[in-house]
mmCIF file with all atom_site columns, C-alpha atoms in Angstrom:
data_model
loop_
_atom_site.group_PDB
_atom_site.id
_atom_site.type_symbol
_atom_site.label_atom_id
_atom_site.label_alt_id
_atom_site.label_comp_id
_atom_site.label_asym_id
_atom_site.label_entity_id
_atom_site.label_seq_id
_atom_site.pdbx_PDB_ins_code
_atom_site.Cartn_x
_atom_site.Cartn_y
_atom_site.Cartn_z
_atom_site.occupancy
_atom_site.B_iso_or_equiv
_atom_site.pdbx_formal_charge
_atom_site.auth_seq_id
_atom_site.auth_comp_id
_atom_site.auth_asym_id
_atom_site.auth_atom_id
_atom_site.pdbx_PDB_model_num
ATOM 1   C CA . GLN A 1 1   ? 0.000   0.000  0.000   1.00 81.00 ? 1443 GLN A CA 1
ATOM 2   C CA . VAL A 1 2   ? 1.143   3.543  -0.760  1.00 88.00 ? 1444 VAL A CA 1
ATOM 3   C CA . GLN A 1 3   ? 0.177   6.661  1.154   1.00 92.00 ? 1445 GLN A CA 1
ATOM 4   C CA . LEU A 1 4   ? 0.384   10.126 -0.383  1.00 94.00 ? 1446 LEU A CA 1
ATOM 5   C CA . VAL A 1 5   ? 0.177   13.381 1.540   1.00 95.00 ? 1447 VAL A CA 1
ATOM 6   C CA . GLU A 1 6   ? 0.013   16.793 -0.124  1.00 97.00 ? 1448 GLU A CA 1
ATOM 7   C CA . SER A 1 7   ? 1.003   20.072 1.483   1.00 97.00 ? 1449 SER A CA 1
ATOM 8   C CA . GLY A 1 8   ? 1.803   23.640 0.505   1.00 98.00 ? 1450 GLY A CA 1
ATOM 9   C CA . GLY A 1 9   ? -1.537  24.952 -0.658  1.00 97.00 ? 1451 GLY A CA 1
ATOM 10  C CA . GLY A 1 10  ? -2.882  28.340 0.360   1.00 98.00 ? 1452 GLY A CA 1
ATOM 11  C CA . LEU A 1 11  ? -4.183  31.719 -0.727  1.00 98.00 ? 1453 LEU A CA 1
ATOM 12  C CA . VAL A 1 12  ? -2.076  33.799 -3.092  1.00 98.00 ? 1454 VAL A CA 1
ATOM 13  C CA . GLN A 1 13  ? -2.626  36.822 -5.306  1.00 98.00 ? 1455 GLN A CA 1
ATOM 14  C CA . ALA A 1 14  ? -2.576  36.527 -9.073  1.00 98.00 ? 1456 ALA A CA 1
ATOM 15  C CA . GLY A 1 15  ? 1.006   36.503 -10.309 1.00 98.00 ? 1457 GLY A CA 1
ATOM 16  C CA . GLY A 1 16  ? 2.254   34.892 -7.124  1.00 98.00 ? 1458 GLY A CA 1
ATOM 17  C CA . SER A 1 17  ? 3.841   31.508 -6.506  1.00 98.00 ? 1459 SER A CA 1
ATOM 18  C CA . LEU A 1 18  ? 3.278   28.400 -4.415  1.00 98.00 ? 1460 LEU A CA 1
ATOM 19  C CA . ARG A 1 19  ? 5.136   25.122 -4.100  1.00 98.00 ? 1461 ARG A CA 1
ATOM 20  C CA . LEU A 1 20  ? 3.151   21.986 -3.445  1.00 98.00 ? 1462 LEU A CA 1
ATOM 21  C CA . SER A 1 21  ? 4.719   18.870 -1.985  1.00 97.00 ? 1463 SER A CA 1
ATOM 22  C CA . CYS A 1 22  ? 3.596   15.266 -2.261  1.00 95.00 ? 1464 CYS A CA 1
ATOM 23  C CA . SER A 1 23  ? 5.221   12.929 0.231   1.00 93.00 ? 1465 SER A CA 1
ATOM 24  C CA . ALA A 1 24  ? 4.970   9.206  -0.422  1.00 90.00 ? 1466 ALA A CA 1
ATOM 25  C CA . SER A 1 25  ? 5.328   6.367  2.052   1.00 86.00 ? 1467 SER A CA 1
ATOM 26  C CA . GLY A 1 26  ? 4.801   2.660  1.970   1.00 74.00 ? 1468 GLY A CA 1
ATOM 27  C CA . ARG A 1 27  ? 5.800   -0.104 -0.358  1.00 60.00 ? 1469 ARG A CA 1
ATOM 28  C CA . ILE A 1 28  ? 7.763   0.851  -3.501  1.00 59.00 ? 1470 ILE A CA 1
ATOM 29  C CA . SER A 1 29  ? 7.114   4.530  -2.824  1.00 60.00 ? 1471 SER A CA 1
ATOM 30  C CA . SER A 1 30  ? 10.542  5.465  -4.068  1.00 63.00 ? 1472 SER A CA 1
ATOM 31  C CA . SER A 1 31  ? 9.921   4.064  -7.563  1.00 75.00 ? 1473 SER A CA 1
ATOM 32  C CA . LEU A 1 32  ? 6.558   5.611  -8.312  1.00 83.00 ? 1474 LEU A CA 1
ATOM 33  C CA . ALA A 1 33  ? 5.515   7.702  -11.256 1.00 92.00 ? 1475 ALA A CA 1
ATOM 34  C CA . VAL A 1 34  ? 3.532   10.592 -9.791  1.00 94.00 ? 1476 VAL A CA 1
ATOM 35  C CA . GLY A 1 35  ? 0.977   12.906 -11.280 1.00 96.00 ? 1477 GLY A CA 1
ATOM 36  C CA . TRP A 1 36  ? -0.664  16.115 -10.118 1.00 97.00 ? 1478 TRP A CA 1
ATOM 37  C CA . PHE A 1 37  ? -4.332  16.750 -10.816 1.00 98.00 ? 1479 PHE A CA 1
ATOM 38  C CA . ARG A 1 38  ? -6.685  19.544 -9.846  1.00 98.00 ? 1480 ARG A CA 1
ATOM 39  C CA . GLN A 1 39  ? -10.406 19.925 -9.406  1.00 98.00 ? 1481 GLN A CA 1
ATOM 40  C CA . ALA A 1 40  ? -12.241 23.221 -9.377  1.00 97.00 ? 1482 ALA A CA 1
ATOM 41  C CA . PRO A 1 41  ? -15.773 23.549 -7.964  1.00 93.00 ? 1483 PRO A CA 1
ATOM 42  C CA . GLY A 1 42  ? -18.308 22.103 -10.363 1.00 95.00 ? 1484 GLY A CA 1
ATOM 43  C CA . LYS A 1 43  ? -15.660 20.766 -12.720 1.00 97.00 ? 1485 LYS A CA 1
ATOM 44  C CA . GLU A 1 44  ? -14.103 17.394 -13.384 1.00 97.00 ? 1486 GLU A CA 1
ATOM 45  C CA . ARG A 1 45  ? -10.702 16.486 -12.051 1.00 97.00 ? 1487 ARG A CA 1
ATOM 46  C CA . GLU A 1 46  ? -8.074  17.380 -14.637 1.00 97.00 ? 1488 GLU A CA 1
ATOM 47  C CA . PHE A 1 47  ? -4.469  16.422 -15.252 1.00 98.00 ? 1489 PHE A CA 1
ATOM 48  C CA . VAL A 1 48  ? -1.786  19.005 -14.514 1.00 98.00 ? 1490 VAL A CA 1
ATOM 49  C CA . ALA A 1 49  ? 1.630   17.339 -14.679 1.00 98.00 ? 1491 ALA A CA 1
ATOM 50  C CA . ALA A 1 50  ? 3.424   14.040 -14.180 1.00 97.00 ? 1492 ALA A CA 1
ATOM 51  C CA . ILE A 1 51  ? 6.939   12.807 -13.543 1.00 95.00 ? 1493 ILE A CA 1
ATOM 52  C CA . SER A 1 52  ? 8.419   9.337  -13.854 1.00 91.00 ? 1494 SER A CA 1
ATOM 53  C CA . TYR A 1 53  ? 10.904  7.799  -11.434 1.00 85.00 ? 1495 TYR A CA 1
ATOM 54  C CA . GLY A 1 54  ? 13.646  8.591  -13.955 1.00 85.00 ? 1496 GLY A CA 1
ATOM 55  C CA . GLY A 1 55  ? 12.574  12.203 -14.340 1.00 86.00 ? 1497 GLY A CA 1
ATOM 56  C CA . ASN A 1 56  ? 10.554  12.202 -17.562 1.00 93.00 ? 1498 ASN A CA 1
ATOM 57  C CA . LEU A 1 57  ? 8.116   15.126 -17.461 1.00 96.00 ? 1499 LEU A CA 1
ATOM 58  C CA . TYR A 1 58  ? 4.703   15.832 -18.919 1.00 96.00 ? 1500 TYR A CA 1
ATOM 59  C CA . TYR A 1 59  ? 2.513   18.934 -18.569 1.00 97.00 ? 1501 TYR A CA 1
ATOM 60  C CA . THR A 1 60  ? -0.899  19.995 -19.671 1.00 97.00 ? 1502 THR A CA 1
ATOM 61  C CA . ASP A 1 61  ? -0.743  22.934 -22.076 1.00 97.00 ? 1503 ASP A CA 1
ATOM 62  C CA . SER A 1 62  ? -2.342  25.473 -19.745 1.00 97.00 ? 1504 SER A CA 1
ATOM 63  C CA . VAL A 1 63  ? 0.498   25.260 -17.207 1.00 98.00 ? 1505 VAL A CA 1
ATOM 64  C CA . LYS A 1 64  ? 3.510   24.908 -19.488 1.00 98.00 ? 1506 LYS A CA 1
ATOM 65  C CA . GLY A 1 65  ? 6.062   27.618 -18.748 1.00 97.00 ? 1507 GLY A CA 1
ATOM 66  C CA . ARG A 1 66  ? 4.464   28.397 -15.373 1.00 98.00 ? 1508 ARG A CA 1
ATOM 67  C CA . PHE A 1 67  ? 4.507   25.110 -13.409 1.00 98.00 ? 1509 PHE A CA 1
ATOM 68  C CA . THR A 1 68  ? 7.463   22.823 -12.824 1.00 98.00 ? 1510 THR A CA 1
ATOM 69  C CA . ILE A 1 69  ? 7.233   19.285 -11.495 1.00 97.00 ? 1511 ILE A CA 1
ATOM 70  C CA . SER A 1 70  ? 10.286  17.756 -9.845  1.00 94.00 ? 1512 SER A CA 1
ATOM 71  C CA . ARG A 1 71  ? 11.171  15.038 -7.386  1.00 91.00 ? 1513 ARG A CA 1
ATOM 72  C CA . ASP A 1 72  ? 13.665  14.185 -4.687  1.00 89.00 ? 1514 ASP A CA 1
ATOM 73  C CA . ASN A 1 73  ? 13.864  10.407 -4.597  1.00 85.00 ? 1515 ASN A CA 1
ATOM 74  C CA . THR A 1 74  ? 15.949  10.475 -1.422  1.00 86.00 ? 1516 THR A CA 1
ATOM 75  C CA . LYS A 1 75  ? 12.966  12.068 0.338   1.00 89.00 ? 1517 LYS A CA 1
ATOM 76  C CA . ASN A 1 76  ? 10.219  10.204 -1.558  1.00 88.00 ? 1518 ASN A CA 1
ATOM 77  C CA . THR A 1 77  ? 8.766   13.611 -2.373  1.00 91.00 ? 1519 THR A CA 1
ATOM 78  C CA . VAL A 1 78  ? 7.433   15.163 -5.570  1.00 93.00 ? 1520 VAL A CA 1
ATOM 79  C CA . TYR A 1 79  ? 7.059   18.923 -5.901  1.00 96.00 ? 1521 TYR A CA 1
ATOM 80  C CA . LEU A 1 80  ? 4.922   21.186 -8.048  1.00 98.00 ? 1522 LEU A CA 1
ATOM 81  C CA . GLN A 1 81  ? 6.343   24.686 -8.285  1.00 98.00 ? 1523 GLN A CA 1
ATOM 82  C CA . MET A 1 82  ? 3.613   27.024 -9.488  1.00 98.00 ? 1524 MET A CA 1
ATOM 83  C CA . ASN A 1 83  ? 4.591   30.481 -10.729 1.00 98.00 ? 1525 ASN A CA 1
ATOM 84  C CA . ASN A 1 84  ? 2.594   33.305 -12.274 1.00 98.00 ? 1526 ASN A CA 1
ATOM 85  C CA . LEU A 1 85  ? -0.577  31.880 -10.790 1.00 98.00 ? 1527 LEU A CA 1
ATOM 86  C CA . LYS A 1 86  ? -3.916  32.893 -12.284 1.00 98.00 ? 1528 LYS A CA 1
ATOM 87  C CA . PRO A 1 87  ? -7.405  32.894 -10.753 1.00 97.00 ? 1529 PRO A CA 1
ATOM 88  C CA . GLU A 1 88  ? -8.314  29.989 -13.044 1.00 96.00 ? 1530 GLU A CA 1
ATOM 89  C CA . ASP A 1 89  ? -5.670  27.885 -11.268 1.00 98.00 ? 1531 ASP A CA 1
ATOM 90  C CA . THR A 1 90  ? -7.886  27.902 -8.178  1.00 98.00 ? 1532 THR A CA 1
ATOM 91  C CA . ALA A 1 91  ? -8.718  24.301 -7.288  1.00 98.00 ? 1533 ALA A CA 1
ATOM 92  C CA . ILE A 1 92  ? -8.014  21.446 -4.952  1.00 98.00 ? 1534 ILE A CA 1
ATOM 93  C CA . TYR A 1 93  ? -4.736  19.897 -6.058  1.00 98.00 ? 1535 TYR A CA 1
ATOM 94  C CA . TYR A 1 94  ? -4.173  16.165 -5.701  1.00 98.00 ? 1536 TYR A CA 1
ATOM 95  C CA . CYS A 1 95  ? -1.131  14.018 -6.209  1.00 96.00 ? 1537 CYS A CA 1
ATOM 96  C CA . ALA A 1 96  ? -1.576  10.483 -7.440  1.00 96.00 ? 1538 ALA A CA 1
ATOM 97  C CA . ALA A 1 97  ? 0.459   7.377  -8.308  1.00 93.00 ? 1539 ALA A CA 1
ATOM 98  C CA . ASP A 1 98  ? 1.491   5.211  -10.156 1.00 89.00 ? 1540 ASP A CA 1
ATOM 99  C CA . SER A 1 99  ? 1.087   6.424  -13.741 1.00 90.00 ? 1541 SER A CA 1
ATOM 100 C CA . MET A 1 100 ? 2.198   9.008  -16.282 1.00 90.00 ? 1542 MET A CA 1
ATOM 101 C CA . SER A 1 101 ? -1.234  9.151  -17.882 1.00 92.00 ? 1543 SER A CA 1
ATOM 102 C CA . THR A 1 102 ? -3.615  12.105 -18.096 1.00 93.00 ? 1544 THR A CA 1
ATOM 103 C CA . ILE A 1 103 ? -6.498  9.755  -17.245 1.00 94.00 ? 1545 ILE A CA 1
ATOM 104 C CA . VAL A 1 104 ? -7.741  9.722  -13.646 1.00 95.00 ? 1546 VAL A CA 1
ATOM 105 C CA . SER A 1 105 ? -8.693  6.043  -13.615 1.00 95.00 ? 1547 SER A CA 1
ATOM 106 C CA . THR A 1 106 ? -5.155  4.879  -14.376 1.00 94.00 ? 1548 THR A CA 1
ATOM 107 C CA . TYR A 1 107 ? -3.932  6.042  -10.970 1.00 94.00 ? 1549 TYR A CA 1
ATOM 108 C CA . ASP A 1 108 ? -4.280  3.635  -8.037  1.00 93.00 ? 1550 ASP A CA 1
ATOM 109 C CA . TYR A 1 109 ? -3.284  5.897  -5.161  1.00 93.00 ? 1551 TYR A CA 1
ATOM 110 C CA . TRP A 1 110 ? -4.442  9.408  -4.262  1.00 96.00 ? 1552 TRP A CA 1
ATOM 111 C CA . GLY A 1 111 ? -3.682  11.970 -1.619  1.00 96.00 ? 1553 GLY A CA 1
ATOM 112 C CA . GLN A 1 112 ? -6.324  13.915 0.263   1.00 97.00 ? 1554 GLN A CA 1
ATOM 113 C CA . GLY A 1 113 ? -5.762  17.137 -1.685  1.00 97.00 ? 1555 GLY A CA 1
ATOM 114 C CA . THR A 1 114 ? -4.610  20.631 -0.834  1.00 98.00 ? 1556 THR A CA 1
ATOM 115 C CA . GLN A 1 115 ? -6.541  23.813 -1.612  1.00 98.00 ? 1557 GLN A CA 1
ATOM 116 C CA . VAL A 1 116 ? -5.003  26.471 -3.842  1.00 98.00 ? 1558 VAL A CA 1
ATOM 117 C CA . THR A 1 117 ? -6.859  29.768 -4.108  1.00 98.00 ? 1559 THR A CA 1
ATOM 118 C CA . VAL A 1 118 ? -5.668  32.562 -6.389  1.00 98.00 ? 1560 VAL A CA 1
ATOM 119 C CA . SER A 1 119 ? -7.261  35.956 -5.908  1.00 97.00 ? 1561 SER A CA 1
ATOM 120 C CA . SER A 1 120 ? -7.506  38.507 -8.677  1.00 93.00 ? 1562 SER A CA 1
#
């Protein structure tokens, strides 16, 4: 079993930055591919970014150039650095494992989510 815990969410003004963390524990946690998703009120959960154990990266178009996903395998932690935040980035952000897909159902493990609110 794998446990994922997100942290780092909060309230920020448009143009600001936040860094989210996803800490993994449990079996094979150090070899996971990890994705970040987000869900805004009234909308479906959508893919944001993903990173493989070896460091391959994938982003959705709306965050390219603003968000950076990275990992520290020694800490079993994946990060999502979010710069130049926009009000439309407001959502609950979830990390998930073990996939590089954009499809929610391909991920077996999910964190509890962390709220990101961007004010205009």
